[in-house]
Short mmCIF file of C-alpha atoms in Angstrom, two decimals:
data_model
loop_
_atom_site.label_atom_id
_atom_site.label_comp_id
_atom_site.label_asym_id
_atom_site.label_seq_id
_atom_site.Cartn_x
_atom_site.Cartn_y
_atom_site.Cartn_z
CA UNK A 1 11.82 149.30 -74.98
CA UNK A 2 13.39 147.34 -72.02
CA UNK A 3 12.36 147.90 -68.33
CA UNK A 4 15.66 149.37 -67.50
CA UNK A 5 15.52 151.79 -70.50
CA UNK A 6 12.03 152.73 -69.32
CA UNK A 7 13.35 153.23 -65.83
CA UNK A 8 16.24 155.52 -67.15
CA UNK A 9 13.73 157.56 -69.26
CA UNK A 10 11.52 158.11 -66.15
CA UNK A 11 14.63 159.34 -64.19
CA UNK A 12 15.45 161.83 -67.12
CA UNK A 13 11.82 163.05 -67.13
CA UNK A 14 12.37 163.84 -63.39
CA UNK A 15 15.66 165.63 -63.95
CA UNK A 16 14.02 167.70 -66.81
CA UNK A 17 10.94 168.58 -64.98
CA UNK A 18 12.51 170.15 -61.95
CA UNK A 19 14.49 172.90 -63.75
CA UNK A 20 11.69 173.46 -66.12
CA UNK A 21 9.14 174.11 -63.24
CA UNK A 22 11.53 176.47 -61.57
CA UNK A 23 12.04 178.37 -64.92
CA UNK A 24 8.32 178.69 -65.54
CA UNK A 25 7.79 179.81 -61.96
CA UNK A 26 10.54 182.31 -62.16
CA UNK A 27 9.12 183.84 -65.48
CA UNK A 28 5.68 184.06 -64.02
CA UNK A 29 6.98 185.93 -60.93
CA UNK A 30 8.80 188.37 -63.38
CA UNK A 31 5.76 189.00 -65.59
CA UNK A 32 3.08 188.37 -62.95
CA UNK A 33 -0.05 190.65 -63.34
CA UNK A 34 -0.37 193.75 -61.25
CA UNK A 35 -2.68 193.60 -58.42
CA UNK A 36 -6.28 194.72 -59.32
CA UNK A 37 -9.85 194.57 -58.47
CA UNK A 38 -12.50 197.00 -57.49
CA UNK A 39 -11.62 199.26 -54.51
CA UNK A 40 -14.28 200.69 -52.10
CA UNK A 41 -13.40 204.02 -50.59
CA UNK A 42 -13.65 204.26 -46.89
CA UNK A 43 -14.66 207.44 -44.89
CA UNK A 44 -12.57 206.25 -41.96
CA UNK A 45 -9.04 204.92 -41.81
CA UNK A 46 -8.43 201.25 -40.92
CA UNK A 47 -7.20 200.95 -37.38
CA UNK A 48 -4.03 198.52 -37.27
CA UNK A 49 -3.21 196.59 -34.16
CA UNK A 50 0.20 194.75 -34.55
CA UNK A 51 0.68 191.83 -32.22
CA UNK A 52 4.24 190.82 -31.28
CA UNK A 53 4.50 187.58 -29.29
CA UNK A 54 7.58 187.65 -27.26
CA UNK A 55 9.25 184.80 -25.23
CA UNK A 56 12.75 185.69 -24.23
CA UNK A 57 13.27 188.19 -26.99
CA UNK A 58 15.50 190.68 -25.10
CA UNK A 59 18.02 190.77 -28.01
CA UNK A 60 15.54 191.89 -30.66
CA UNK A 61 12.19 193.03 -29.27
CA UNK A 62 13.18 196.75 -28.76
CA UNK A 63 14.02 197.12 -32.53
CA UNK A 64 10.76 195.15 -33.40
CA UNK A 65 8.54 197.39 -31.38
CA UNK A 66 10.20 200.54 -32.66
CA UNK A 67 9.87 199.39 -36.29
CA UNK A 68 6.28 198.54 -35.73
CA UNK A 69 5.44 201.85 -34.07
CA UNK A 70 7.16 203.64 -36.95
CA UNK A 71 4.38 202.14 -39.29
CA UNK A 72 2.06 204.56 -37.77
CA UNK A 73 0.61 207.18 -40.25
CA UNK A 74 -2.29 209.52 -40.74
CA UNK A 75 -4.24 206.94 -42.83
CA UNK A 76 -2.83 203.88 -41.06
CA UNK A 77 -2.91 204.56 -37.41
CA UNK A 78 -0.99 201.85 -35.44
CA UNK A 79 -1.36 200.35 -31.88
CA UNK A 80 1.27 197.71 -30.96
CA UNK A 81 0.34 194.75 -28.49
CA UNK A 82 3.45 192.89 -27.13
CA UNK A 83 2.53 189.56 -25.43
CA UNK A 84 5.08 188.70 -23.04
CA UNK A 85 4.55 185.04 -22.77
CA UNK A 86 6.34 184.27 -19.55
CA UNK A 87 9.78 185.57 -20.30
CA UNK A 88 12.55 184.97 -17.79
CA UNK A 89 15.10 187.16 -19.40
CA UNK A 90 15.38 190.84 -19.59
CA UNK A 91 12.40 191.27 -22.16
CA UNK A 92 10.14 192.78 -19.39
CA UNK A 93 12.85 195.28 -18.72
CA UNK A 94 13.47 196.24 -22.32
CA UNK A 95 9.79 196.82 -22.98
CA UNK A 96 9.52 199.01 -19.79
CA UNK A 97 12.05 201.29 -21.18
CA UNK A 98 10.00 202.09 -24.28
CA UNK A 99 7.77 204.90 -23.39
CA UNK A 100 5.08 205.19 -25.93
CA UNK A 101 1.29 205.36 -25.24
CA UNK A 102 0.69 203.15 -28.52
CA UNK A 103 2.45 200.31 -26.90
CA UNK A 104 0.47 197.75 -24.86
CA UNK A 105 2.33 195.11 -23.02
CA UNK A 106 0.23 191.88 -21.80
CA UNK A 107 2.24 189.89 -19.30
CA UNK A 108 1.31 186.16 -19.12
CA UNK A 109 2.76 184.03 -16.30
CA UNK A 110 3.01 180.42 -15.76
CA UNK A 111 0.98 178.15 -15.74
CA UNK A 112 -0.93 180.15 -18.40
CA UNK A 113 2.16 181.09 -20.36
CA UNK A 114 4.39 179.23 -22.63
CA UNK A 115 1.54 177.26 -24.35
CA UNK A 116 2.62 178.10 -27.83
CA UNK A 117 2.49 181.05 -30.18
CA UNK A 118 -1.05 180.46 -31.08
CA UNK A 119 -2.32 180.83 -27.48
CA UNK A 120 -0.31 184.11 -26.94
CA UNK A 121 -1.84 185.42 -30.20
CA UNK A 122 -5.35 184.54 -29.00
CA UNK A 123 -4.70 186.34 -25.75
CA UNK A 124 -3.90 189.44 -27.66
CA UNK A 125 -6.75 188.91 -29.94
CA UNK A 126 -9.25 188.87 -27.19
CA UNK A 127 -7.69 192.04 -25.71
CA UNK A 128 -7.94 193.98 -29.16
CA UNK A 129 -11.54 192.47 -29.64
CA UNK A 130 -12.61 193.95 -26.34
CA UNK A 131 -11.35 197.52 -27.13
CA UNK A 132 -12.78 197.43 -30.72
CA UNK A 133 -16.26 196.41 -29.46
CA UNK A 134 -16.24 199.10 -26.70
CA UNK A 135 -15.32 201.75 -29.34
CA UNK A 136 -17.39 200.46 -32.12
CA UNK A 137 -14.51 199.96 -34.47
CA UNK A 138 -14.66 196.21 -35.15
CA UNK A 139 -15.55 196.57 -38.84
CA UNK A 140 -12.26 198.75 -39.54
CA UNK A 141 -9.77 197.00 -37.25
CA UNK A 142 -6.99 194.98 -38.72
CA UNK A 143 -4.83 192.73 -36.61
CA UNK A 144 -1.19 192.13 -37.99
CA UNK A 145 1.26 189.65 -36.60
CA UNK A 146 5.07 190.34 -36.57
CA UNK A 147 7.41 188.07 -34.90
CA UNK A 148 9.93 189.09 -32.29
CA UNK A 149 12.67 189.48 -34.82
CA UNK A 150 10.55 191.15 -37.52
CA UNK A 151 10.98 194.59 -39.19
CA UNK A 152 8.23 196.34 -41.01
CA UNK A 153 9.21 198.28 -44.15
CA UNK A 154 8.08 201.94 -43.78
CA UNK A 155 5.04 202.66 -45.74
CA UNK A 156 4.11 199.00 -46.15
CA UNK A 157 0.57 199.48 -44.62
CA UNK A 158 -0.38 201.75 -47.52
CA UNK A 159 -0.27 198.71 -49.85
CA UNK A 160 -1.97 196.56 -47.50
CA UNK A 161 -4.81 199.04 -47.01
CA UNK A 162 -5.44 198.90 -50.71
CA UNK A 163 -6.00 195.23 -50.54
CA UNK A 164 -8.46 195.47 -47.76
CA UNK A 165 -10.39 198.14 -49.72
CA UNK A 166 -11.45 195.29 -52.04
CA UNK A 167 -14.46 193.40 -51.38
CA UNK A 168 -14.22 189.82 -49.97
CA UNK A 169 -10.60 190.23 -48.77
CA UNK A 170 -10.27 188.86 -45.24
CA UNK A 171 -6.45 188.83 -44.88
CA UNK A 172 -3.24 189.86 -46.62
CA UNK A 173 0.16 188.23 -46.44
CA UNK A 174 3.41 190.28 -46.79
CA UNK A 175 6.50 189.42 -48.58
CA UNK A 176 9.31 188.10 -46.29
CA UNK A 177 13.09 188.90 -46.46
CA UNK A 178 16.09 187.94 -44.37
CA UNK A 179 18.04 190.95 -42.95
CA UNK A 180 21.14 189.17 -41.69
CA UNK A 181 22.06 187.65 -44.97
CA UNK A 182 25.66 188.26 -44.73
CA UNK A 183 25.85 184.51 -43.77
CA UNK A 184 25.59 182.04 -46.65
CA UNK A 185 22.89 179.87 -44.83
CA UNK A 186 20.78 182.99 -44.08
CA UNK A 187 21.37 184.23 -47.64
CA UNK A 188 19.92 180.90 -48.85
CA UNK A 189 16.85 181.61 -46.83
CA UNK A 190 16.53 184.99 -48.32
CA UNK A 191 16.58 183.40 -51.82
CA UNK A 192 13.84 181.07 -50.72
CA UNK A 193 11.49 183.76 -49.12
CA UNK A 194 12.08 186.56 -51.53
CA UNK A 195 12.32 184.67 -54.80
CA UNK A 196 10.83 181.08 -54.67
CA UNK A 197 8.12 181.67 -52.10
CA UNK A 198 7.41 185.05 -53.41
CA UNK A 199 6.77 183.53 -56.92
CA UNK A 200 4.81 180.71 -55.51
CA UNK A 201 2.51 183.11 -53.47
CA UNK A 202 2.04 185.28 -56.47
CA UNK A 203 0.82 182.24 -58.52
CA UNK A 204 -1.40 181.51 -55.58
CA UNK A 205 -2.69 185.05 -55.52
CA UNK A 206 -3.99 184.43 -59.12
CA UNK A 207 -5.81 181.30 -58.26
CA UNK A 208 -7.06 182.36 -54.95
CA UNK A 209 -5.03 180.16 -52.64
CA UNK A 210 -2.50 182.34 -50.89
CA UNK A 211 -1.32 180.97 -47.52
CA UNK A 212 -0.67 182.95 -44.43
CA UNK A 213 2.97 182.97 -42.95
CA UNK A 214 3.83 183.33 -39.35
CA UNK A 215 5.44 186.70 -39.88
CA UNK A 216 3.63 189.52 -41.71
CA UNK A 217 0.07 188.25 -41.77
CA UNK A 218 -2.73 190.93 -41.51
CA UNK A 219 -6.41 189.86 -40.86
CA UNK A 220 -9.42 191.57 -40.39
CA UNK A 221 -10.71 191.53 -36.76
CA UNK A 222 -14.23 190.62 -38.09
CA UNK A 223 -12.79 187.64 -39.90
CA UNK A 224 -11.05 186.38 -36.72
CA UNK A 225 -14.17 186.72 -34.75
CA UNK A 226 -15.93 184.50 -37.23
CA UNK A 227 -13.56 181.72 -36.13
CA UNK A 228 -14.39 181.83 -32.47
CA UNK A 229 -12.65 182.80 -29.30
CA UNK A 230 -9.41 181.34 -30.31
CA UNK A 231 -8.86 181.77 -34.19
CA UNK A 232 -5.09 180.58 -33.87
CA UNK A 233 -4.76 176.90 -32.81
CA UNK A 234 -2.04 174.83 -31.06
CA UNK A 235 -1.01 173.49 -34.53
CA UNK A 236 2.83 173.67 -35.07
CA UNK A 237 2.22 176.00 -37.98
CA UNK A 238 -0.65 178.02 -36.56
CA UNK A 239 -0.42 180.39 -39.52
CA UNK A 240 -1.04 177.67 -42.24
CA UNK A 241 -3.98 176.41 -40.42
CA UNK A 242 -5.45 179.99 -39.85
CA UNK A 243 -5.06 180.73 -43.58
CA UNK A 244 -7.08 177.46 -44.45
CA UNK A 245 -9.75 178.46 -42.00
CA UNK A 246 -10.14 181.89 -43.58
CA UNK A 247 -10.33 180.28 -47.10
CA UNK A 248 -13.11 178.04 -45.81
CA UNK A 249 -15.23 180.97 -44.76
CA UNK A 250 -15.10 182.06 -48.32
CA UNK A 251 -13.11 185.08 -47.93
CA UNK A 252 -9.97 185.68 -49.95
CA UNK A 253 -6.43 186.09 -48.80
CA UNK A 254 -4.23 188.40 -50.95
CA UNK A 255 -0.43 188.53 -51.33
CA UNK A 256 1.28 192.03 -51.04
CA UNK A 257 4.19 191.97 -53.50
CA UNK A 258 5.88 195.03 -52.31
CA UNK A 259 5.07 195.37 -48.59
CA UNK A 260 7.94 193.58 -46.81
CA UNK A 261 8.70 192.14 -43.42
CA UNK A 262 12.29 191.11 -42.69
CA UNK A 263 13.21 188.62 -39.96
CA UNK A 264 16.47 186.84 -38.80
CA UNK A 265 17.75 183.94 -40.77
CA UNK A 266 19.08 180.92 -38.93
CA UNK A 267 22.91 180.52 -39.37
CA UNK A 268 23.21 177.22 -37.77
CA UNK A 269 22.27 173.98 -39.77
CA UNK A 270 21.03 172.19 -36.77
CA UNK A 271 18.62 174.94 -35.89
CA UNK A 272 17.36 175.18 -39.40
CA UNK A 273 16.61 171.59 -39.57
CA UNK A 274 14.65 171.78 -36.36
CA UNK A 275 12.60 174.73 -37.90
CA UNK A 276 11.94 173.14 -41.10
CA UNK A 277 11.12 169.84 -39.32
CA UNK A 278 8.43 171.79 -37.30
CA UNK A 279 7.18 173.22 -40.36
CA UNK A 280 6.78 169.95 -42.11
CA UNK A 281 5.20 168.28 -38.94
CA UNK A 282 2.74 171.19 -38.80
CA UNK A 283 1.93 170.71 -42.45
CA UNK A 284 1.07 167.10 -41.86
CA UNK A 285 -1.13 168.27 -39.03
CA UNK A 286 -3.25 170.38 -41.38
CA UNK A 287 -4.10 167.34 -43.57
CA UNK A 288 -7.36 167.01 -41.71
CA UNK A 289 -8.54 170.12 -43.71
CA UNK A 290 -8.45 168.23 -47.03
CA UNK A 291 -11.99 166.60 -46.60
CA UNK A 292 -13.34 170.16 -45.76
CA UNK A 293 -11.73 171.68 -48.92
CA UNK A 294 -13.21 168.89 -50.90
CA UNK A 295 -16.57 169.64 -49.66
CA UNK A 296 -16.32 173.47 -49.96
CA UNK A 297 -18.47 174.58 -52.89
CA UNK A 298 -16.75 177.91 -53.21
CA UNK A 299 -13.36 176.31 -53.86
CA UNK A 300 -12.75 175.82 -57.52
CA UNK A 301 -11.03 172.92 -59.11
CA UNK A 302 -7.69 174.78 -59.82
CA UNK A 303 -7.69 176.34 -56.29
CA UNK A 304 -8.44 172.83 -54.88
CA UNK A 305 -5.55 171.27 -56.73
CA UNK A 306 -3.22 174.12 -55.59
CA UNK A 307 -4.42 173.51 -51.93
CA UNK A 308 -3.75 169.72 -52.12
CA UNK A 309 -0.35 170.40 -53.67
CA UNK A 310 1.24 172.33 -50.85
CA UNK A 311 -0.61 170.16 -48.14
CA UNK A 312 0.38 166.84 -49.62
CA UNK A 313 3.98 167.83 -50.51
CA UNK A 314 5.54 166.65 -47.20
CA UNK A 315 4.07 163.28 -47.87
CA UNK A 316 5.44 163.10 -51.49
CA UNK A 317 8.84 164.83 -50.89
CA UNK A 318 10.21 161.96 -48.55
CA UNK A 319 9.63 159.00 -50.91
CA UNK A 320 10.61 161.04 -53.99
CA UNK A 321 13.74 162.08 -52.24
CA UNK A 322 14.56 158.17 -51.58
CA UNK A 323 13.70 157.35 -55.07
CA UNK A 324 15.87 160.01 -56.75
CA UNK A 325 18.84 159.11 -54.27
CA UNK A 326 18.52 155.50 -55.28
CA UNK A 327 18.45 156.48 -58.90
CA UNK A 328 21.55 158.58 -58.58
CA UNK A 329 23.24 155.77 -56.62
CA UNK A 330 22.46 153.18 -59.45
CA UNK A 331 23.72 155.72 -61.98
CA UNK A 332 27.03 156.31 -60.46
CA UNK A 333 27.38 152.63 -59.67
CA UNK A 334 26.98 151.37 -63.33
CA UNK A 335 29.11 154.35 -64.54
CA UNK A 336 32.15 153.60 -62.49
CA UNK A 337 31.93 149.86 -61.61
CA UNK A 338 32.06 148.66 -65.27
CA UNK A 339 28.77 146.81 -65.01
CA UNK A 340 26.44 147.32 -67.97
CA UNK A 341 22.70 148.28 -67.19
CA UNK A 342 20.88 149.44 -70.26
CA UNK A 343 19.93 153.11 -69.86
CA UNK A 344 22.21 153.66 -66.95
CA UNK A 345 25.74 153.35 -68.38
CA UNK A 346 27.58 155.60 -70.91
CA UNK A 347 31.10 155.97 -72.07
CA UNK A 348 33.14 158.50 -74.03
CA UNK A 349 31.20 161.43 -75.21
CA UNK A 350 27.93 159.95 -74.04
CA UNK A 351 29.44 159.96 -70.48
CA UNK A 352 30.26 163.61 -70.69
CA UNK A 353 26.79 164.21 -72.07
CA UNK A 354 25.23 162.37 -69.16
CA UNK A 355 27.49 164.19 -66.69
CA UNK A 356 26.24 167.63 -68.31
CA UNK A 357 22.65 166.54 -68.08
CA UNK A 358 23.01 165.85 -64.35
CA UNK A 359 24.91 169.13 -63.66
CA UNK A 360 22.29 171.32 -65.49
CA UNK A 361 19.47 169.49 -63.89
CA UNK A 362 20.96 170.04 -60.24
CA UNK A 363 22.33 173.45 -60.65
CA UNK A 364 20.16 175.30 -63.03
CA UNK A 365 17.19 175.90 -60.64
CA UNK A 366 19.53 177.62 -58.04
CA UNK A 367 21.17 179.64 -60.75
CA UNK A 368 17.65 180.73 -62.10
CA UNK A 369 16.76 182.03 -58.64
CA UNK A 370 20.11 183.75 -57.98
CA UNK A 371 19.63 185.58 -61.32
CA UNK A 372 16.06 186.57 -60.21
CA UNK A 373 17.38 187.79 -56.88
CA UNK A 374 20.11 189.89 -58.47
CA UNK A 375 17.97 191.45 -61.08
CA UNK A 376 15.02 192.05 -58.78
CA UNK A 377 16.71 193.31 -55.63
CA UNK A 378 20.18 194.37 -56.65
CA UNK A 379 21.31 194.48 -53.06
CA UNK A 380 23.91 191.75 -53.25
CA UNK A 381 27.04 191.44 -55.50
CA UNK A 382 26.77 189.13 -58.45
CA UNK A 383 29.43 186.66 -57.14
CA UNK A 384 27.40 186.15 -54.02
CA UNK A 385 24.18 185.54 -55.83
CA UNK A 386 26.11 183.02 -57.99
CA UNK A 387 27.63 181.37 -54.96
CA UNK A 388 24.12 180.99 -53.19
CA UNK A 389 22.87 179.69 -56.45
CA UNK A 390 25.33 176.94 -56.65
CA UNK A 391 24.75 176.01 -52.98
CA UNK A 392 20.86 175.85 -53.42
CA UNK A 393 20.89 172.11 -54.21
CA UNK A 394 22.44 171.32 -50.75
CA UNK A 395 19.81 173.59 -49.23
CA UNK A 396 17.09 171.52 -50.87
CA UNK A 397 18.72 168.30 -49.52
CA UNK A 398 18.43 169.73 -45.88
CA UNK A 399 14.85 170.39 -46.62
CA UNK A 400 14.29 166.75 -47.54
CA UNK A 401 16.04 165.61 -44.46
CA UNK A 402 13.67 167.89 -42.56
CA UNK A 403 10.58 166.23 -44.27
CA UNK A 404 11.88 162.81 -43.24
CA UNK A 405 12.35 163.86 -39.68
CA UNK A 406 8.90 165.46 -39.70
CA UNK A 407 7.40 162.09 -40.82
CA UNK A 408 9.13 160.34 -37.96
CA UNK A 409 8.07 162.80 -35.36
CA UNK A 410 4.43 162.75 -36.59
CA UNK A 411 4.01 159.11 -36.39
CA UNK A 412 5.92 158.87 -33.12
CA UNK A 413 3.61 161.56 -31.59
CA UNK A 414 6.45 163.82 -30.61
CA UNK A 415 5.08 167.46 -30.72
CA UNK A 416 7.15 169.47 -28.19
CA UNK A 417 9.51 172.05 -29.43
CA UNK A 418 12.09 174.33 -27.95
CA UNK A 419 12.20 178.01 -28.84
CA UNK A 420 14.99 179.06 -31.29
CA UNK A 421 17.43 181.48 -29.77
CA UNK A 422 17.76 185.01 -31.53
CA UNK A 423 20.87 186.62 -32.47
CA UNK A 424 22.07 189.77 -30.86
CA UNK A 425 21.47 192.85 -33.00
CA UNK A 426 22.60 196.33 -33.10
CA UNK A 427 19.94 198.50 -31.52
CA UNK A 428 17.81 201.09 -33.41
CA UNK A 429 18.04 204.29 -31.45
CA UNK A 430 14.70 205.56 -30.15
CA UNK A 431 13.36 208.39 -32.31
CA UNK A 432 15.48 207.38 -35.50
CA UNK A 433 13.80 206.42 -38.50
CA UNK A 434 13.85 202.62 -39.40
CA UNK A 435 15.99 201.89 -42.31
CA UNK A 436 14.20 201.16 -45.50
CA UNK A 437 14.56 197.59 -46.72
CA UNK A 438 16.48 197.25 -49.94
#
């Protein structure tokens, strides 16, 4: 076999691997095992404290607070803490108009404010810790984090409570969906979170490597206290780092497959690139935990491989993107230039076969996930699901561009970020039930 033939064979393997991987992941998500494990009944209900970090959230914070307060129940009592992190818009006024004794507003002013989401969460953590220590309820206090644009599904805390009844569970991560998915770009993000990420987290739940997300994370207060006075860091993805720190304590993080948090999707490509670049850069910052994971005796070999997979992915995606782009360029060059390179050129029926292989490899993953979305959620028409499936390859290209930008910013030492502006929403009237998420 010639070198060029070997090269072409390698390219074909790459093309076949990608749709195959997505198909296996989708099938696993469809037939995933039901959550299980021994439950320990509690005489006293868990006390939920939901923290909402708010910096210039006047457009969305009222709906977020009301939906969080609506999670309150007889067995899931809720208190809500909003950290106004130095807002200079109408956020303080909007919060002042919400008259509810379960709402606690913590106002941070400059120069202490605006030092990142992690520091705002730490401020609220210390506030809740003080109250729990005074009341003697540390052991049954749960801290949840919902972003300024987040909406919790009614009844979701019942499922989360079931997970916390299991021994050794230190945190629970909820499923995330996008509630403004009438926009194609936002719908692509819903496909990503509610199908692809949902399947990945379900797989991690089996091997014990579930990661925490910035929205919809719930952690025992006692677990956070083990991590010191500031459990959240200044990392650009403070949620990922917190999840790794929880795993290193030997406690487990579970993934709630039905409890759902919705958030706004970004409808502007530039803002999406900026968000994903920050995520990629934050992932790179967490590489320092690799040696600690390697030394952790309680982390099994399968779990270790899964941890390394999602920590090292940003380092691998960029060169792989360049490699596949080069291969595609070579393939098209030899196909249409008339030059013969063994393994890359085709003619007649072979050319049609080659184009068919390319089309299937590029489009099949998106169509697989669009079918999963339609069958599982049934809240979007079939034609929209097919459209978003066909657009999925372009969405992945945006992710690769973000990864390359993250690598550049990481090595350039550029860590500053501007907050993403929210979209205006129709306000949920006070006293009205929060709509159930489809």
